[in-house]
Structures are given as structure tokens and as C-alpha cells.
mmCIF file of C-alpha atoms in Angstrom:
data_model
loop_
_atom_site.group_PDB
_atom_site.id
_atom_site.type_symbol
_atom_site.label_atom_id
_atom_site.label_comp_id
_atom_site.label_asym_id
_atom_site.label_seq_id
_atom_site.Cartn_x
_atom_site.Cartn_y
_atom_site.Cartn_z
ATOM 1 C CA MET A 50 5.867 -21.677 11.223
ATOM 2 C CA ASN A 51 6.513 -21.708 14.971
ATOM 3 C CA PRO A 52 4.813 -24.792 16.550
ATOM 4 C CA PHE A 53 3.242 -22.637 19.272
ATOM 5 C CA LEU A 54 1.674 -20.296 16.720
ATOM 6 C CA SER A 55 0.563 -23.252 14.599
ATOM 7 C CA LYS A 56 -1.205 -24.782 17.613
ATOM 8 C CA ILE A 57 -2.995 -21.483 18.299
ATOM 9 C CA LEU A 58 -4.129 -21.271 14.672
ATOM 10 C CA VAL A 59 -5.373 -24.863 14.737
ATOM 11 C CA ASP A 60 -7.366 -24.167 17.920
ATOM 12 C CA ILE A 61 -8.876 -21.023 16.403
ATOM 13 C CA ALA A 62 -9.783 -22.875 13.203
ATOM 14 C CA ARG A 63 -11.332 -25.780 15.140
ATOM 15 C CA LYS A 64 -13.469 -23.442 17.282
ATOM 16 C CA ARG A 65 -14.619 -21.507 14.233
ATOM 17 C CA VAL A 66 -15.638 -24.664 12.334
ATOM 18 C CA GLU A 67 -17.400 -26.137 15.352
ATOM 19 C CA LYS A 68 -19.256 -22.888 16.003
ATOM 20 C CA LYS A 69 -20.392 -22.808 12.390
ATOM 21 C CA HIS A 70 -21.676 -26.410 12.582
ATOM 22 C CA ALA A 71 -23.445 -26.121 15.957
ATOM 23 C CA ASN A 72 -20.567 -27.603 18.028
ATOM 24 C CA ILE A 73 -20.221 -30.749 15.891
ATOM 25 C CA PRO A 74 -16.555 -31.925 16.182
ATOM 26 C CA ALA A 75 -14.467 -30.558 13.299
ATOM 27 C CA THR A 76 -12.577 -32.874 10.953
ATOM 28 C CA ASN A 77 -9.025 -32.389 9.703
ATOM 29 C CA LYS A 78 -10.415 -31.895 6.199
ATOM 30 C CA GLU A 79 -12.267 -28.824 7.452
ATOM 31 C CA ILE A 80 -9.519 -27.509 9.692
ATOM 32 C CA VAL A 81 -6.448 -27.775 7.414
ATOM 33 C CA PRO A 82 -7.611 -25.315 4.676
ATOM 34 C CA LEU A 83 -8.633 -22.774 7.331
ATOM 35 C CA VAL A 84 -5.304 -23.085 9.161
ATOM 36 C CA ARG A 85 -3.444 -22.625 5.879
ATOM 37 C CA ARG A 86 -5.469 -19.493 5.207
ATOM 38 C CA TYR A 87 -4.660 -18.121 8.669
ATOM 39 C CA GLN A 88 -0.953 -18.879 8.182
ATOM 40 C CA VAL A 89 -0.882 -16.952 4.900
ATOM 41 C CA GLU A 90 -2.742 -13.989 6.402
ATOM 42 C CA LEU A 91 -0.464 -13.905 9.457
ATOM 43 C CA SER A 92 2.798 -14.153 7.476
ATOM 44 C CA HIS A 93 1.666 -11.443 5.057
ATOM 45 C CA ALA A 94 0.491 -9.194 7.895
ATOM 46 C CA ILE A 95 3.860 -9.518 9.665
ATOM 47 C CA LYS A 96 5.749 -8.697 6.461
ATOM 48 C CA GLU A 97 3.514 -5.718 5.681
ATOM 49 C CA TYR A 98 3.814 -4.231 9.167
ATOM 50 C CA ILE A 99 7.610 -4.623 9.054
ATOM 51 C CA PHE A 100 7.550 -2.547 5.842
ATOM 52 C CA ILE A 101 5.355 0.048 7.542
ATOM 53 C CA ILE A 102 7.605 0.270 10.617
ATOM 54 C CA ILE A 103 10.728 0.725 8.454
ATOM 55 C CA GLY A 104 8.855 3.308 6.374
ATOM 56 C CA VAL A 105 7.729 5.316 9.391
ATOM 57 C CA PHE A 106 11.206 5.511 10.932
ATOM 58 C CA SER A 107 12.705 6.438 7.547
ATOM 59 C CA ALA A 108 10.137 9.195 6.992
ATOM 60 C CA GLY A 109 10.696 10.423 10.544
ATOM 61 C CA PHE A 110 14.427 10.629 9.866
ATOM 62 C CA GLY A 111 13.832 12.613 6.670
ATOM 63 C CA LEU A 112 11.555 15.035 8.504
ATOM 64 C CA LYS A 113 13.445 15.568 11.774
ATOM 65 C CA GLY A 114 16.987 14.952 10.553
ATOM 66 C CA PHE A 115 16.740 17.189 7.472
ATOM 67 C CA LEU A 116 13.563 19.111 6.650
ATOM 68 C CA LEU A 117 12.049 20.285 9.934
ATOM 69 C CA PRO A 118 15.160 21.798 11.632
ATOM 70 C CA ASN A 119 15.986 23.737 8.461
ATOM 71 C CA HIS A 120 12.427 24.998 7.762
ATOM 72 C CA PHE A 121 12.071 23.062 4.510
ATOM 73 C CA ILE A 122 8.798 21.732 3.122
ATOM 74 C CA ASP A 123 7.792 18.903 0.807
ATOM 75 C CA GLY A 124 4.830 18.146 -1.416
ATOM 76 C CA GLY A 125 1.648 16.264 -0.525
ATOM 77 C CA ALA A 126 -0.004 16.035 2.877
ATOM 78 C CA THR A 127 3.429 16.148 4.542
ATOM 79 C CA GLY A 128 4.157 19.454 2.782
ATOM 80 C CA ILE A 129 0.818 20.883 3.924
ATOM 81 C CA SER A 130 1.612 19.792 7.500
ATOM 82 C CA LEU A 131 5.067 21.406 7.354
ATOM 83 C CA LEU A 132 3.550 24.642 6.007
ATOM 84 C CA LEU A 133 0.983 24.726 8.814
ATOM 85 C CA GLU A 134 3.712 23.954 11.349
ATOM 86 C CA HIS A 135 5.487 27.149 10.203
ATOM 87 C CA THR A 136 2.329 29.292 10.370
ATOM 88 C CA THR A 137 0.560 27.897 13.463
ATOM 89 C CA SER A 138 1.495 26.918 16.996
ATOM 90 C CA LEU A 139 0.535 23.266 16.479
ATOM 91 C CA GLN A 140 3.211 20.562 16.494
ATOM 92 C CA LEU A 141 3.997 18.571 13.351
ATOM 93 C CA GLY A 142 2.879 15.226 14.826
ATOM 94 C CA ILE A 143 -0.619 16.592 15.493
ATOM 95 C CA LEU A 144 -0.794 18.262 12.070
ATOM 96 C CA LEU A 145 0.149 15.030 10.272
ATOM 97 C CA VAL A 146 -2.890 13.311 11.794
ATOM 98 C CA ILE A 147 -5.261 16.259 11.183
ATOM 99 C CA VAL A 148 -4.214 16.874 7.568
ATOM 100 C CA ASN A 149 -4.316 13.188 6.610
ATOM 101 C CA ALA A 150 -7.674 12.488 8.299
ATOM 102 C CA PRO A 151 -9.864 13.553 5.303
ATOM 103 C CA PHE A 152 -7.685 11.558 2.912
ATOM 104 C CA ILE A 153 -7.984 8.435 5.072
ATOM 105 C CA TYR A 154 -11.762 8.804 5.165
ATOM 106 C CA LEU A 155 -11.662 9.046 1.374
ATOM 107 C CA ALA A 156 -9.468 5.915 1.287
ATOM 108 C CA SER A 157 -12.098 3.974 3.221
ATOM 109 C CA LYS A 158 -14.601 4.815 0.483
ATOM 110 C CA THR A 159 -12.392 4.358 -2.592
ATOM 111 C CA ILE A 160 -10.003 1.545 -1.599
ATOM 112 C CA GLY A 161 -11.369 -0.223 1.481
ATOM 113 C CA ASN A 162 -11.683 -0.136 5.260
ATOM 114 C CA LYS A 163 -8.746 -2.475 5.829
ATOM 115 C CA PHE A 164 -6.438 -0.189 3.840
ATOM 116 C CA ALA A 165 -7.777 2.868 5.687
ATOM 117 C CA LEU A 166 -7.239 1.217 9.083
ATOM 118 C CA LYS A 167 -3.630 0.304 8.257
ATOM 119 C CA SER A 168 -3.045 3.860 7.034
ATOM 120 C CA ILE A 169 -4.457 5.290 10.285
ATOM 121 C CA ILE A 170 -2.049 3.076 12.233
ATOM 122 C CA ALA A 171 0.905 4.102 10.020
ATOM 123 C CA ILE A 172 0.144 7.853 10.200
ATOM 124 C CA THR A 173 -0.467 7.756 13.959
ATOM 125 C CA PHE A 174 2.808 5.858 14.418
ATOM 126 C CA LEU A 175 4.609 8.463 12.280
ATOM 127 C CA ALA A 176 3.108 11.272 14.394
ATOM 128 C CA LEU A 177 4.371 9.578 17.577
ATOM 129 C CA VAL A 178 7.833 9.009 16.078
ATOM 130 C CA VAL A 179 8.088 12.647 14.953
ATOM 131 C CA HIS A 180 6.990 13.840 18.398
ATOM 132 C CA PHE A 181 8.997 11.546 20.678
ATOM 133 C CA VAL A 182 12.063 10.270 18.766
ATOM 134 C CA ASP A 183 15.093 12.555 18.708
ATOM 135 C CA TYR A 184 16.946 12.280 15.411
ATOM 136 C CA PRO A 185 20.322 13.973 14.932
ATOM 137 C CA ILE A 186 20.431 17.018 12.650
ATOM 138 C CA ILE A 187 22.594 15.777 9.791
ATOM 139 C CA THR A 188 23.525 18.879 7.791
ATOM 140 C CA GLU A 189 22.761 22.550 7.180
ATOM 141 C CA ASP A 190 23.676 22.450 3.487
ATOM 142 C CA LYS A 191 20.478 23.323 1.626
ATOM 143 C CA LEU A 192 21.150 21.105 -1.371
ATOM 144 C CA LEU A 193 21.902 18.060 0.810
ATOM 145 C CA ILE A 194 18.803 18.778 2.907
ATOM 146 C CA ALA A 195 16.575 18.884 -0.175
ATOM 147 C CA VAL A 196 18.028 15.754 -1.809
ATOM 148 C CA PHE A 197 18.485 13.479 1.207
ATOM 149 C CA GLY A 198 15.475 14.775 3.120
ATOM 150 C CA GLY A 199 13.401 13.885 0.068
ATOM 151 C CA PHE A 200 15.182 10.544 -0.279
ATOM 152 C CA PHE A 201 14.420 9.341 3.264
ATOM 153 C CA LEU A 202 10.887 10.704 3.122
ATOM 154 C CA GLY A 203 10.304 8.969 -0.219
ATOM 155 C CA LEU A 204 11.787 5.753 1.157
ATOM 156 C CA GLY A 205 9.327 5.936 4.022
ATOM 157 C CA ILE A 206 6.348 6.574 1.754
ATOM 158 C CA GLY A 207 7.389 3.761 -0.590
ATOM 159 C CA MET A 208 7.937 1.202 2.170
ATOM 160 C CA SER A 209 4.557 2.068 3.680
ATOM 161 C CA MET A 210 2.934 1.511 0.300
ATOM 162 C CA ARG A 211 4.583 -1.890 0.046
ATOM 163 C CA GLY A 212 3.004 -2.603 3.405
ATOM 164 C CA GLY A 213 -0.435 -1.799 2.020
ATOM 165 C CA SER A 214 -0.895 1.657 3.570
ATOM 166 C CA VAL A 215 0.004 5.308 3.061
ATOM 167 C CA ILE A 216 1.610 7.913 5.307
ATOM 168 C CA ASP A 217 0.859 10.710 2.824
ATOM 169 C CA GLY A 218 -2.812 10.828 1.915
ATOM 170 C CA THR A 219 -2.669 12.987 -1.214
ATOM 171 C CA GLU A 220 -2.091 9.895 -3.341
ATOM 172 C CA VAL A 221 -5.531 8.654 -2.284
ATOM 173 C CA LEU A 222 -7.018 11.982 -3.395
ATOM 174 C CA ALA A 223 -5.172 11.639 -6.696
ATOM 175 C CA ILE A 224 -6.708 8.182 -7.237
ATOM 176 C CA PHE A 225 -10.189 9.517 -6.449
ATOM 177 C CA LEU A 226 -9.915 12.582 -8.700
ATOM 178 C CA GLY A 227 -8.286 10.513 -11.441
ATOM 179 C CA ARG A 228 -11.381 8.300 -11.548
ATOM 180 C CA LYS A 229 -13.768 11.244 -11.522
ATOM 181 C CA LEU A 230 -11.954 13.520 -13.988
ATOM 182 C CA SER A 231 -10.292 10.921 -16.253
ATOM 183 C CA LEU A 232 -6.855 12.351 -15.447
ATOM 184 C CA THR A 233 -3.691 10.375 -14.825
ATOM 185 C CA ILE A 234 -2.510 10.045 -11.226
ATOM 186 C CA GLY A 235 0.679 11.941 -12.091
ATOM 187 C CA ASP A 236 -1.313 14.885 -13.476
ATOM 188 C CA VAL A 237 -3.420 15.157 -10.330
ATOM 189 C CA LEU A 238 -0.398 14.928 -8.011
ATOM 190 C CA LEU A 239 1.367 17.595 -10.065
ATOM 191 C CA LEU A 240 -1.597 19.979 -9.760
ATOM 192 C CA ILE A 241 -1.848 19.403 -5.999
ATOM 193 C CA ASN A 242 1.851 20.053 -5.476
ATOM 194 C CA ILE A 243 1.894 23.161 -7.683
ATOM 195 C CA ILE A 244 -0.688 24.652 -5.299
ATOM 196 C CA ILE A 245 1.348 23.621 -2.228
ATOM 197 C CA PHE A 246 4.612 25.038 -3.611
ATOM 198 C CA SER A 247 2.899 28.278 -4.667
ATOM 199 C CA VAL A 248 1.577 28.763 -1.133
ATOM 200 C CA GLY A 249 5.051 27.900 0.193
ATOM 201 C CA ALA A 250 6.613 30.574 -2.012
ATOM 202 C CA TYR A 251 4.142 33.142 -0.675
ATOM 203 C CA VAL A 252 4.289 32.159 3.021
ATOM 204 C CA LEU A 253 8.002 31.366 3.281
ATOM 205 C CA SER A 254 10.114 32.396 0.276
ATOM 206 C CA ILE A 255 10.593 31.598 -3.396
ATOM 207 C CA GLU A 256 13.969 30.011 -2.588
ATOM 208 C CA THR A 257 12.341 27.673 -0.041
ATOM 209 C CA ALA A 258 9.676 26.727 -2.576
ATOM 210 C CA LEU A 259 12.329 25.925 -5.187
ATOM 211 C CA TYR A 260 14.181 23.696 -2.740
ATOM 212 C CA ALA A 261 10.825 22.113 -1.865
ATOM 213 C CA ILE A 262 10.377 21.164 -5.534
ATOM 214 C CA LEU A 263 13.796 19.497 -5.440
ATOM 215 C CA THR A 264 12.804 17.672 -2.240
ATOM 216 C CA TYR A 265 9.585 16.503 -3.868
ATOM 217 C CA LEU A 266 11.403 15.230 -6.986
ATOM 218 C CA SER A 267 13.917 13.347 -4.846
ATOM 219 C CA ALA A 268 11.109 11.793 -2.795
ATOM 220 C CA ALA A 269 9.091 10.896 -5.905
ATOM 221 C CA LYS A 270 12.024 9.148 -7.577
ATOM 222 C CA THR A 271 12.741 7.208 -4.397
ATOM 223 C CA VAL A 272 9.123 6.096 -4.201
ATOM 224 C CA ASP A 273 9.442 4.973 -7.851
ATOM 225 C CA PHE A 274 12.418 2.820 -6.954
ATOM 226 C CA VAL A 275 10.852 1.278 -3.839
ATOM 227 C CA VAL A 276 7.451 0.374 -5.262
ATOM 228 C CA ASP A 277 8.503 -0.240 -8.891
ATOM 229 C CA GLY A 278 7.087 2.884 -10.411
ATOM 230 C CA VAL A 279 4.649 5.652 -9.524
ATOM 231 C CA GLU A 280 2.301 4.358 -12.225
ATOM 232 C CA GLU A 281 -1.036 3.699 -10.648
ATOM 233 C CA TYR A 282 -1.991 0.434 -12.310
ATOM 234 C CA VAL A 283 -0.327 -2.971 -12.371
ATOM 235 C CA GLY A 284 -1.233 -5.726 -14.824
ATOM 236 C CA VAL A 285 -1.146 -9.141 -13.135
ATOM 237 C CA THR A 286 -0.904 -12.404 -15.099
ATOM 238 C CA ILE A 287 -1.512 -15.578 -13.067
ATOM 239 C CA ILE A 288 -0.624 -19.061 -14.317
ATOM 240 C CA SER A 289 -1.736 -21.874 -12.035
ATOM 241 C CA ASN A 290 -3.298 -25.328 -12.095
ATOM 242 C CA LYS A 291 -5.910 -23.886 -9.712
ATOM 243 C CA HIS A 292 -7.025 -21.297 -12.246
ATOM 244 C CA GLU A 293 -10.740 -21.855 -11.620
ATOM 245 C CA GLU A 294 -10.393 -21.194 -7.887
ATOM 246 C CA LEU A 295 -8.355 -18.086 -8.657
ATOM 247 C CA ARG A 296 -10.985 -16.875 -11.137
ATOM 248 C CA ILE A 297 -13.737 -17.307 -8.537
ATOM 249 C CA MET A 298 -11.639 -15.498 -5.930
ATOM 250 C CA LEU A 299 -11.105 -12.528 -8.271
ATOM 251 C CA THR A 300 -14.631 -12.211 -9.611
ATOM 252 C CA GLN A 301 -16.742 -13.198 -6.600
ATOM 253 C CA LYS A 302 -14.600 -12.521 -3.538
ATOM 254 C CA LEU A 303 -12.698 -9.397 -4.621
ATOM 255 C CA ARG A 304 -15.268 -8.233 -7.206
ATOM 256 C CA ARG A 305 -12.535 -7.565 -9.739
ATOM 257 C CA ALA A 306 -12.918 -8.234 -13.453
ATOM 258 C CA CYS A 307 -10.414 -10.515 -15.156
ATOM 259 C CA THR A 308 -9.700 -11.951 -18.592
ATOM 260 C CA ILE A 309 -9.128 -15.664 -19.202
ATOM 261 C CA TYR A 310 -6.718 -16.700 -21.940
ATOM 262 C CA ALA A 311 -6.692 -20.243 -23.288
ATOM 263 C CA GLY A 312 -3.030 -21.186 -23.162
ATOM 264 C CA LYS A 313 -0.698 -24.141 -23.297
ATOM 265 C CA GLY A 314 2.073 -25.092 -20.934
ATOM 266 C CA GLY A 315 5.242 -25.597 -22.906
ATOM 267 C CA TYR A 316 6.758 -28.290 -20.734
ATOM 268 C CA GLY A 317 4.649 -30.789 -18.789
ATOM 269 C CA THR A 318 5.740 -33.671 -16.568
ATOM 270 C CA ASN A 319 6.387 -35.806 -19.646
ATOM 271 C CA GLY A 320 7.920 -33.023 -21.684
ATOM 272 C CA GLU A 321 4.686 -32.473 -23.614
ATOM 273 C CA SER A 322 2.571 -29.328 -23.879
ATOM 274 C CA TYR A 323 -0.737 -29.216 -22.024
ATOM 275 C CA GLU A 324 -3.695 -26.854 -21.958
ATOM 276 C CA LYS A 325 -4.381 -24.446 -19.109
ATOM 277 C CA ASP A 326 -6.227 -21.174 -18.536
ATOM 278 C CA ILE A 327 -4.207 -17.999 -17.980
ATOM 279 C CA ILE A 328 -5.758 -15.232 -15.869
ATOM 280 C CA TYR A 329 -5.067 -11.541 -16.442
ATOM 281 C CA THR A 330 -6.332 -8.703 -14.253
ATOM 282 C CA VAL A 331 -5.400 -5.109 -13.466
ATOM 283 C CA VAL A 332 -5.235 -3.618 -9.950
ATOM 284 C CA THR A 333 -3.848 -0.467 -8.377
ATOM 285 C CA ARG A 334 -0.460 -0.831 -6.735
ATOM 286 C CA LEU A 335 -2.042 -0.007 -3.375
ATOM 287 C CA GLU A 336 -4.190 -3.147 -3.770
ATOM 288 C CA LEU A 337 -1.307 -5.468 -4.705
ATOM 289 C CA ALA A 338 -0.631 -6.624 -1.135
ATOM 290 C CA LYS A 339 -4.243 -7.760 -0.729
ATOM 291 C CA LEU A 340 -4.260 -9.571 -4.096
ATOM 292 C CA GLN A 341 -0.974 -11.384 -3.386
ATOM 293 C CA THR A 342 -2.330 -12.582 -0.040
ATOM 294 C CA GLU A 343 -5.437 -14.033 -1.696
ATOM 295 C CA ILE A 344 -3.379 -15.753 -4.423
ATOM 296 C CA ASP A 345 -1.098 -17.361 -1.825
ATOM 297 C CA LYS A 346 -4.120 -18.718 0.061
ATOM 298 C CA ILE A 347 -5.104 -20.705 -3.043
ATOM 299 C CA ASP A 348 -1.760 -21.574 -4.654
ATOM 300 C CA LYS A 349 1.598 -20.564 -3.189
ATOM 301 C CA ASN A 350 3.331 -21.959 -6.285
ATOM 302 C CA ALA A 351 1.304 -19.907 -8.764
ATOM 303 C CA PHE A 352 3.439 -18.203 -11.432
ATOM 304 C CA VAL A 353 2.567 -14.499 -11.125
ATOM 305 C CA ILE A 354 3.826 -11.869 -13.576
ATOM 306 C CA MET A 355 3.362 -8.184 -12.697
ATOM 307 C CA GLY A 356 3.928 -5.370 -15.143
ATOM 308 C CA VAL A 357 3.410 -1.625 -14.967
ATOM 309 C CA VAL A 358 0.381 -0.257 -16.818
ATOM 310 C CA LYS A 359 0.834 3.411 -17.685
ATOM 311 C CA ASP A 360 -2.879 4.164 -17.753
ATOM 312 C CA LEU A 361 -6.124 2.608 -18.845
ATOM 313 C CA LYS A 362 -9.618 3.459 -20.012
ATOM 314 C CA GLY A 363 -12.923 1.705 -19.440
ATOM 315 C CA GLY A 364 -13.517 -1.511 -17.554
ATOM 316 C CA MET A 365 -14.323 -1.834 -13.856
ATOM 317 C CA ILE A 366 -11.063 -0.800 -12.196
ATOM 318 C CA LYS A 367 -11.824 2.930 -12.129
ATOM 319 C CA LYS A 368 -15.335 2.258 -10.869
ATOM 320 C CA LYS A 369 -14.986 -0.398 -8.169
ATOM 321 C CA PRO A 370 -12.317 -0.900 -5.467
ATOM 322 C CA LEU A 371 -11.334 -4.348 -4.230
ATOM 323 C CA GLN A 372 -13.798 -5.547 -1.620
ATOM 324 C CA ASP A 373 -12.767 -5.985 2.014
ATOM 325 C CA GLN A 374 -12.591 -9.565 3.264
ATOM 326 C CA HIS A 375 -14.574 -10.715 6.285
#
């Protein structure tokens, strides 16, 4: 890390430790772990906001370069905003903020305040980009508009998710309703978009609604590619010599249940097997960024395996979100 930034982090860590211990001079033993934690948080935050910035500009290009000039709509909160833009005098940037506001409030209750705050920043940034940035109109061919408009919009949504936020809030609603009604996330999103496309067919035309379905499918497949699947849950296996610290972090700090497997390493320093605990937990993909940050704080060299979980039943994941860190 940059020496200047490292010095700032050391100063912040020293002041925090000294404040906690009534101005008693801090030792290196106390400062070093805190500085390492700050370095991890800062590097992850920079990476996540780069994803969000790329996502916002990509989504803006899909909207203003393809969909908006040709009076096309999409699914989700963006589709609702585009529909309202056609039927009211309000501008799309304002509508994006208004339509997503209830979903972001819901996100603060179901996922966490940190996620909601990042989503507010991402959506507000998207509204500003849509309002102030002039993108060229790429084509007037309806098929190309539907496919590539959906592609760039989906790329934007997917990159924002990788940054730990959303720019289309209907996915948050799908998570909430999925927990309450025991439906899959895909089922809930399908129902929401059927309603949006039906209204689009009535307000605009059946042809526009059909192209909107194609736009939505293109966007959905792009999101799949960017975030490794639209499936809501991700199974995470963690193998580390610091398994006890990781277990405490999961169960006490993040309030997430986990399973401990008694395993053996196949190749130790002397070529012999050795015993170690293997941790398995399940999180939503929107919570992955937070979990990876916490793992890196404890063990950057931890072997982490992530696999898509189609759906699940029981346990704590549908009942409790990851807790915000303070």
C-alpha cells in the first residue's frame, strides 16, 4: 500500500487505541492488527466502488444509448421508471431515485444499513449520469436495441452487485418476498416482471412489451454471467489454519450459522496429513462482498470455495441478514 496512506492508517489506529485506553501510549502489538484491518477494508472498498462506477456508466449507456431514445422499457425498477417516464412529465433520473426508494428502505431492514447506503449512492450516481451525461444513440434497429440495451443494462446491474449494492431494487423485494412466501427468487422476479410487461403492453403497445421481454432476458443473462448466476444463495467452504477465529467471526460478529467439518489436510509441510476444521456456511450473493472482507481481515491466505446453491429450506439464512459492522 502507498506509504502515505499507510502512515494515515497507522495514525488513525494509534489514536483509536489510545482513546480506548484513556490516552495510554499504544504498542505495536495493538496497532498492527488494527492497521491490517483498515488496509483490508480500504482495499475492498476501493475495489467495490470501482465495480459500482463501471456498473453505473454501463447501465447509463444501455438506457440512454439504446432504450430511452427508442421508447423501450425493461423489467424491474428500471422498467417501472421507464414506464412512468413515458406517462408523466418527470425525468428518468428523478424517477429512478423515487421508484427505488422503497426498495432501498426494505434493503436496510432485510440486508443491512451498509448495503442500503451503498445502493443509495449507486442509484443517485446513476440518476446523475442519466441526467447529465450525453451518450450517442447507437441504433434504431429494434432487435439490436432490445438485445444490446439489455446487455449493457445487465452488465451495469451485475457490476453493481459485485460492488455490494444494487441499482435496481426489485431484487431486494424478491429476496424479502422469497423469505416470507417460501418462493424462489426467480419465481418472485418473474411475477413482478409479468405485471410490469402487462402494464407496458396496455400503456404502450404489445410489440413494445414483447421487445421489453427480450430486453429483460438479455439483461438477466448478462447479470448471470457477471455475478456467476442469478441464484440467490452461495455455499462458502473455508479452509484455514485460523478456523477458530473464522468461526467466531461468522457466528458472533456476523450472526451467521455455519457447519464445522472435521477434516484432514492431504499434504503438510512434511508431506504428511494433518487434522484441521473445515467451515461451511451459506450467504446470499449480495452479502458475499462483506463476507470476503471479513475473511481477508483474519486470513488472506484462506482457501475459499464458493458454489451456487439453487435454493434451500430451513436454517437461519432466510430469517436473519448479516449484521452491520461498527
